[in-house]
Amino acid sequence: MDARAEYEKLTDEQLVKKYQDGDQAILNYICEKYKPLVLKNSKKYFLVGGENEDLIQEGMIGLFGAIGDYDTTSEVTFFHFASMCIDRQMIKAIEASNRKKHSPLNAYVSIYNEDGNEVEEQNLTTDDPAQLLIEAEENLSLIDRLKSNLSPLEQQVFDLYMQDFNYKEIAAKLGKSEKSIDNTLTRIKQKARTI
C-alpha cells in the first residue's frame, strides 16, 4: 500500500501527530489537503499594496505553523485550529501592510453591554489558541447575523469600514455625503447592539 492511501485512512489529528512524531513525508500531503481552506480563507481579506497570492502564501505559512504547534490532546479539532492559524497569519500580514500607511488593523471588535453602551475593545489576537478560536467564531457569527440585517448600502459601508476606511473615505468611495455615511454607520452600530 502506498503512503498516500495510508494517509487517506487517518484523521487530520492522526496525520498531524504522525508529522510531529517525525514522519516528514506527510507534510506535503497535509499541505495539499488544506490548501483549499487557505484559498477559501484568503478571500475574506484584502491586502493593501499586495495581491491575493501574497495572502495565500501567508496562509500557507500559518498552516505550516498550525501543523507544528497543534496540541493533539486538545479538544479543538485540527481543522478549526488550522483555520484560526491561517487567518491569524493573514491578519498579521494585513497589519504589517496597514502599519506602512499608519492605519490600525481592524482586529478589534467593540463589545457592548446590555444597555448598548460600549464598554471595551478586545483584541482578537490572544496567545491562547482555544480562546482565540472561541472569540473568532463568536465574532464571525455576530458579523454574519449583522450582515444579514443590513441594507445593500449598509453592507457596502460596513465592508469598507471593516477594511479600515473612515467615514470620509467611505463617502468619497461611494459618492455619498459624509453625513449620509455617518448616519449609515450609526444605523449599523444600532443593529449590532440589537443583535
Coordinates of N, CA and C in Angstrom, one line a residue, residues 4-150:
R4 N 0.2 7.5 0.4 CA -1.0 8.3 0.2 C -2.2 7.6 0.6
A5 N -2.4 6.4 0.2 CA -3.5 5.6 0.5 C -3.6 5.4 2.1
E6 N -2.4 5.2 2.7 CA -2.4 5.0 4.1 C -2.8 6.3 4.8
Y7 N -2.3 7.5 4.3 CA -2.6 8.8 4.9 C -4.1 9.1 4.8
E8 N -4.8 8.7 3.7 CA -6.2 8.9 3.5 C -7.1 8.3 4.5
K9 N -6.6 7.2 5.2 CA -7.3 6.5 6.2 C -7.3 7.2 7.6
L10 N -6.4 8.1 7.7 CA -6.1 8.7 9.0 C -7.0 10.0 9.2
T11 N -7.3 10.3 10.4 CA -8.0 11.6 10.7 C -6.9 12.7 10.6
D12 N -7.3 13.9 10.5 CA -6.4 15.1 10.4 C -5.5 15.1 11.7
E13 N -6.1 14.8 12.8 CA -5.4 14.8 14.1 C -4.3 13.7 14.1
Q14 N -4.6 12.6 13.5 CA -3.6 11.5 13.4 C -2.5 11.9 12.4
L15 N -2.9 12.5 11.3 CA -1.9 13.0 10.4 C -0.9 13.9 11.0
V16 N -1.4 14.9 11.8 CA -0.5 15.9 12.4 C 0.3 15.2 13.4
K17 N -0.2 14.2 14.2 CA 0.5 13.5 15.2 C 1.7 12.8 14.5
K18 N 1.4 12.1 13.4 CA 2.5 11.4 12.7 C 3.6 12.3 12.3
Y19 N 3.2 13.5 11.8 CA 4.2 14.5 11.4 C 5.0 14.9 12.6
Q20 N 4.4 15.2 13.7 CA 5.1 15.7 14.9 C 6.0 14.6 15.5
D21 N 5.6 13.3 15.2 CA 6.4 12.2 15.7 C 7.6 11.9 14.7
G22 N 7.7 12.7 13.6 CA 8.9 12.5 12.8 C 8.7 12.1 11.4
D23 N 7.4 11.9 10.9 CA 7.1 11.5 9.6 C 7.1 12.7 8.7
Q24 N 8.3 13.2 8.2 CA 8.4 14.4 7.5 C 7.7 14.3 6.1
A25 N 7.6 13.1 5.6 CA 7.0 12.9 4.2 C 5.5 13.3 4.2
I26 N 4.8 13.3 5.4 CA 3.4 13.5 5.5 C 3.1 15.0 5.3
L27 N 4.1 15.9 5.5 CA 3.8 17.3 5.4 C 3.2 17.7 4.1
N28 N 3.7 17.2 3.0 CA 3.2 17.6 1.7 C 1.7 17.2 1.5
Y29 N 1.4 16.0 2.1 CA 0.0 15.5 2.0 C -0.9 16.5 2.8
I30 N -0.5 16.8 4.0 CA -1.4 17.7 4.8 C -1.5 19.1 4.2
C31 N -0.4 19.6 3.6 CA -0.5 21.0 3.0 C -1.4 20.9 1.7
E32 N -1.3 19.8 1.0 CA -2.1 19.7 -0.2 C -3.6 19.6 0.2
K33 N -3.8 18.8 1.3 CA -5.2 18.6 1.7 C -5.8 19.9 2.2
Y34 N -5.0 20.8 2.8 CA -5.5 22.0 3.5 C -5.4 23.2 2.6
K35 N -4.8 23.1 1.4 CA -4.7 24.3 0.5 C -6.0 24.9 0.1
P36 N -7.1 24.1 -0.1 CA -8.4 24.7 -0.4 C -8.9 25.6 0.8
L37 N -8.6 25.2 2.0 CA -9.0 26.0 3.1 C -8.2 27.4 3.1
V38 N -7.0 27.3 2.8 CA -6.2 28.5 2.7 C -6.7 29.4 1.6
L39 N -7.1 28.9 0.4 CA -7.7 29.6 -0.7 C -9.0 30.3 -0.2
K40 N -9.8 29.5 0.4 CA -11.1 30.0 0.9 C -10.9 31.1 1.9
N41 N -10.1 30.9 2.9 CA -9.9 32.0 3.9 C -9.2 33.2 3.3
S42 N -8.4 33.1 2.3 CA -7.8 34.3 1.7 C -8.8 35.2 1.0
K43 N -9.9 34.7 0.7 CA -11.0 35.5 0.0 C -11.7 36.5 1.0
K44 N -11.5 36.2 2.3 CA -12.1 37.1 3.3 C -11.4 38.4 3.5
Y45 N -10.1 38.5 3.0 CA -9.3 39.6 3.3 C -8.8 40.3 2.1
F46 N -8.3 41.5 2.3 CA -7.7 42.4 1.3 C -6.4 42.9 1.8
L47 N -5.4 42.7 1.1 CA -4.0 43.2 1.5 C -3.7 44.4 0.7
V48 N -3.6 45.6 1.3 CA -3.3 46.8 0.7 C -1.9 46.7 0.1
G49 N -1.8 47.0 -1.2 CA -0.5 47.0 -1.8 C 0.0 45.6 -2.2
G50 N -0.9 44.6 -2.0 CA -0.5 43.3 -2.3 C -1.5 42.6 -3.2
E51 N -1.2 41.3 -3.4 CA -2.1 40.5 -4.3 C -2.6 39.4 -3.5
N52 N -3.7 38.7 -4.0 CA -4.2 37.6 -3.3 C -3.2 36.5 -3.1
E53 N -2.3 36.4 -4.1 CA -1.2 35.3 -3.9 C -0.4 35.6 -2.7
D54 N -0.2 36.8 -2.3 CA 0.6 37.1 -1.1 C -0.1 36.6 0.1
L55 N -1.5 36.8 0.1 CA -2.2 36.3 1.3 C -2.2 34.8 1.3
I56 N -2.3 34.1 0.1 CA -2.3 32.7 0.1 C -0.9 32.2 0.7
Q57 N 0.1 32.8 0.3 CA 1.5 32.5 0.8 C 1.5 32.6 2.3
E58 N 0.9 33.7 2.8 CA 0.9 33.9 4.3 C 0.0 32.8 4.9
G59 N -1.1 32.5 4.3 CA -2.0 31.4 4.8 C -1.2 30.1 4.9
M60 N -0.4 29.8 3.9 CA 0.3 28.5 3.9 C 1.4 28.6 5.1
I61 N 1.9 29.7 5.3 CA 2.8 29.8 6.5 C 2.1 29.6 7.8
G62 N 0.9 30.1 7.9 CA 0.0 29.9 9.0 C -0.3 28.4 9.2
L63 N -0.6 27.7 8.0 CA -0.9 26.3 8.1 C 0.3 25.5 8.6
F64 N 1.5 25.9 8.1 CA 2.7 25.2 8.5 C 2.9 25.3 10.0
G65 N 2.6 26.5 10.5 CA 2.8 26.8 11.9 C 1.7 25.9 12.7
A66 N 0.5 25.8 12.2 CA -0.5 25.1 12.8 C -0.1 23.6 12.9
I67 N 0.5 23.1 11.9 CA 0.9 21.7 11.9 C 1.9 21.4 13.0
G68 N 2.8 22.3 13.1 CA 3.8 22.2 14.2 C 3.4 22.4 15.6
D69 N 2.4 23.3 15.7 CA 2.0 23.8 17.1 C 0.8 23.1 17.6
Y70 N 0.1 22.3 16.8 CA -1.2 21.8 17.2 C -1.0 20.8 18.4
D71 N -1.8 20.9 19.4 CA -1.8 20.0 20.6 C -2.7 18.9 20.3
T72 N -2.2 17.7 20.0 CA -3.0 16.6 19.6 C -3.9 16.1 20.7
T73 N -3.7 16.6 21.9 CA -4.6 16.2 23.0 C -5.7 17.2 23.2
S74 N -5.7 18.2 22.4 CA -6.7 19.3 22.5 C -8.1 18.8 22.1
E75 N -9.1 19.5 22.7 CA -10.5 19.2 22.3 C -10.9 19.9 21.0
V76 N -10.1 20.9 20.6 CA -10.3 21.7 19.4 C -9.8 20.8 18.2
T77 N -10.6 20.7 17.2 CA -10.2 19.9 16.0 C -9.0 20.6 15.3
F78 N -8.2 19.8 14.6 CA -7.1 20.4 13.9 C -7.7 21.4 12.8
F79 N -8.8 21.0 12.2 CA -9.4 21.9 11.1 C -9.6 23.3 11.7
H80 N -10.3 23.4 12.8 CA -10.6 24.7 13.4 C -9.3 25.4 13.8
F81 N -8.3 24.7 14.4 CA -7.1 25.3 14.8 C -6.3 25.8 13.6
A82 N -6.3 25.0 12.6 CA -5.6 25.4 11.3 C -6.2 26.6 10.7
S83 N -7.5 26.6 10.7 CA -8.2 27.8 10.1 C -7.9 29.1 10.9
M84 N -7.9 28.9 12.2 CA -7.6 30.1 13.1 C -6.1 30.5 12.8
C85 N -5.2 29.6 12.7 CA -3.8 30.0 12.5 C -3.6 30.6 11.1
I86 N -4.3 30.1 10.1 CA -4.2 30.6 8.7 C -4.7 32.1 8.8
D87 N -5.9 32.3 9.4 CA -6.5 33.6 9.5 C -5.5 34.6 10.3
R88 N -5.0 34.1 11.4 CA -4.1 34.9 12.2 C -2.8 35.4 11.4
Q89 N -2.3 34.5 10.6 CA -1.1 34.8 9.8 C -1.5 35.8 8.7
M90 N -2.7 35.7 8.1 CA -3.1 36.6 7.1 C -3.3 38.0 7.7
I91 N -3.9 38.0 8.9 CA -4.2 39.3 9.6 C -2.9 39.9 10.0
K92 N -1.9 39.2 10.4 CA -0.6 39.7 10.7 C 0.0 40.4 9.4
A93 N -0.1 39.8 8.3 CA 0.4 40.4 7.0 C -0.4 41.7 6.7
I94 N -1.7 41.7 6.9 CA -2.5 42.9 6.7 C -2.1 44.0 7.7
E95 N -1.9 43.6 8.9 CA -1.5 44.5 10.0 C -0.1 45.2 9.6
A96 N 0.8 44.4 9.1 CA 2.1 44.9 8.7 C 1.9 45.8 7.5
S97 N 1.0 45.5 6.6 CA 0.8 46.3 5.4 C 0.1 47.6 5.8
N98 N -0.8 47.6 6.8 CA -1.5 48.8 7.2 C -0.6 49.7 8.0
R99 N 0.4 49.1 8.7 CA 1.3 49.9 9.5 C 2.1 50.8 8.6
K100 N 2.3 50.3 7.4 CA 3.1 51.2 6.4 C 2.3 52.4 6.1
K101 N 1.0 52.4 6.1 CA 0.2 53.6 5.9 C -0.3 54.2 7.2
H102 N 0.3 53.8 8.3 CA -0.1 54.3 9.6 C -1.6 54.1 9.9
S103 N -2.2 53.0 9.6 CA -3.6 52.7 9.9 C -3.6 51.5 10.8
P104 N -4.5 51.6 11.8 CA -4.7 50.4 12.7 C -5.4 49.3 12.0
L105 N -5.0 48.1 12.5 CA -5.7 46.9 12.0 C -7.0 46.8 12.6
N106 N -8.0 46.4 11.8 CA -9.3 46.2 12.3 C -9.5 44.8 13.0
A107 N -8.6 44.5 13.8 CA -8.7 43.2 14.5 C -9.4 43.4 15.9
Y108 N -9.9 44.6 16.1 CA -10.5 44.9 17.4 C -12.0 44.9 17.2
V109 N -12.7 44.3 18.1 CA -14.2 44.2 18.0 C -14.8 44.9 19.2
S110 N -15.7 45.9 19.0 CA -16.3 46.6 20.1 C -17.2 45.6 20.8
I111 N -17.2 45.7 22.2 CA -18.1 44.8 23.0 C -19.0 45.8 23.7
Y112 N -20.3 45.5 23.6 CA -21.4 46.3 24.2 C -22.0 45.6 25.3
N113 N -22.4 46.4 26.4 CA -23.1 45.8 27.5 C -24.6 45.7 27.1
E114 N -25.4 45.2 28.0 CA -26.8 45.1 27.8 C -27.5 46.4 27.5
D115 N -27.0 47.5 28.0 CA -27.7 48.8 27.7 C -27.3 49.4 26.4
G116 N -26.4 48.7 25.7 CA -25.9 49.2 24.4 C -24.8 50.1 24.5
N117 N -24.2 50.3 25.7 CA -23.1 51.2 25.8 C -21.8 50.4 25.6
E118 N -20.9 51.0 24.8 CA -19.6 50.3 24.5 C -18.8 50.3 25.8
V119 N -18.3 49.1 26.2 CA -17.6 49.0 27.5 C -16.1 48.8 27.3
E120 N -15.7 48.1 26.2 CA -14.3 48.0 26.0 C -14.1 47.5 24.6
E121 N -12.8 47.5 24.1 CA -12.5 46.9 22.9 C -11.6 45.7 23.2
Q122 N -11.7 44.6 22.5 CA -10.9 43.4 22.7 C -10.1 43.1 21.5
N123 N -8.9 42.8 21.7 CA -8.0 42.3 20.6 C -8.2 40.9 20.4
L124 N -8.5 40.5 19.1 CA -8.7 39.1 18.8 C -7.4 38.2 18.8
T125 N -6.3 38.8 18.9 CA -5.0 38.1 18.8 C -4.5 37.8 20.2
T126 N -5.1 36.9 20.9 CA -4.6 36.5 22.2 C -3.6 35.4 21.9
D127 N -2.9 35.0 23.0 CA -1.9 33.9 22.8 C -2.5 32.5 23.0
D128 N -3.8 32.4 23.6 CA -4.4 31.2 23.8 C -5.2 30.8 22.6
P129 N -4.7 29.8 21.9 CA -5.4 29.4 20.6 C -6.9 29.0 20.8
A130 N -7.2 28.3 21.9 CA -8.6 27.9 22.1 C -9.5 29.1 22.4
Q131 N -9.0 30.0 23.2 CA -9.7 31.3 23.4 C -9.9 32.1 22.2
L132 N -8.8 32.2 21.4 CA -8.9 32.9 20.1 C -9.9 32.3 19.2
L133 N -9.9 31.0 19.1 CA -10.9 30.3 18.3 C -12.3 30.6 18.7
I134 N -12.6 30.5 20.0 CA -13.9 30.8 20.5 C -14.3 32.2 20.2
E135 N -13.4 33.2 20.4 CA -13.7 34.6 20.1 C -13.9 34.8 18.6
A136 N -13.1 34.2 17.8 CA -13.2 34.4 16.4 C -14.5 33.8 15.9
E137 N -14.9 32.6 16.4 CA -16.2 32.0 16.0 C -17.4 32.9 16.4
E138 N -17.3 33.4 17.6 CA -18.4 34.3 18.1 C -18.5 35.5 17.3
N139 N -17.4 36.1 17.0 CA -17.4 37.3 16.2 C -17.8 37.1 14.7
L140 N -17.4 36.0 14.1 CA -17.8 35.7 12.8 C -19.4 35.4 12.8
S141 N -19.9 34.8 13.8 CA -21.3 34.6 13.9 C -22.0 35.9 14.0
L142 N -21.5 36.8 14.9 CA -22.1 38.1 15.0 C -22.1 38.9 13.7
I143 N -21.0 38.9 13.0 CA -20.8 39.6 11.7 C -21.8 39.0 10.7
D144 N -21.9 37.7 10.6 CA -22.9 37.1 9.7 C -24.3 37.5 10.0
R145 N -24.7 37.4 11.3 CA -26.0 37.8 11.7 C -26.3 39.3 11.4
L146 N -25.3 40.1 11.6 CA -25.4 41.6 11.4 C -25.6 41.8 9.9
K147 N -24.7 41.2 9.1 CA -24.7 41.4 7.6 C -26.1 41.0 7.0
S148 N -26.7 40.0 7.6 CA -28.0 39.5 7.0 C -29.1 40.5 7.3
N149 N -28.8 41.5 8.2 CA -29.8 42.5 8.6 C -29.5 43.9 8.0
L150 N -28.5 43.9 7.2 CA -28.1 45.2 6.6 C -28.7 45.5 5.2

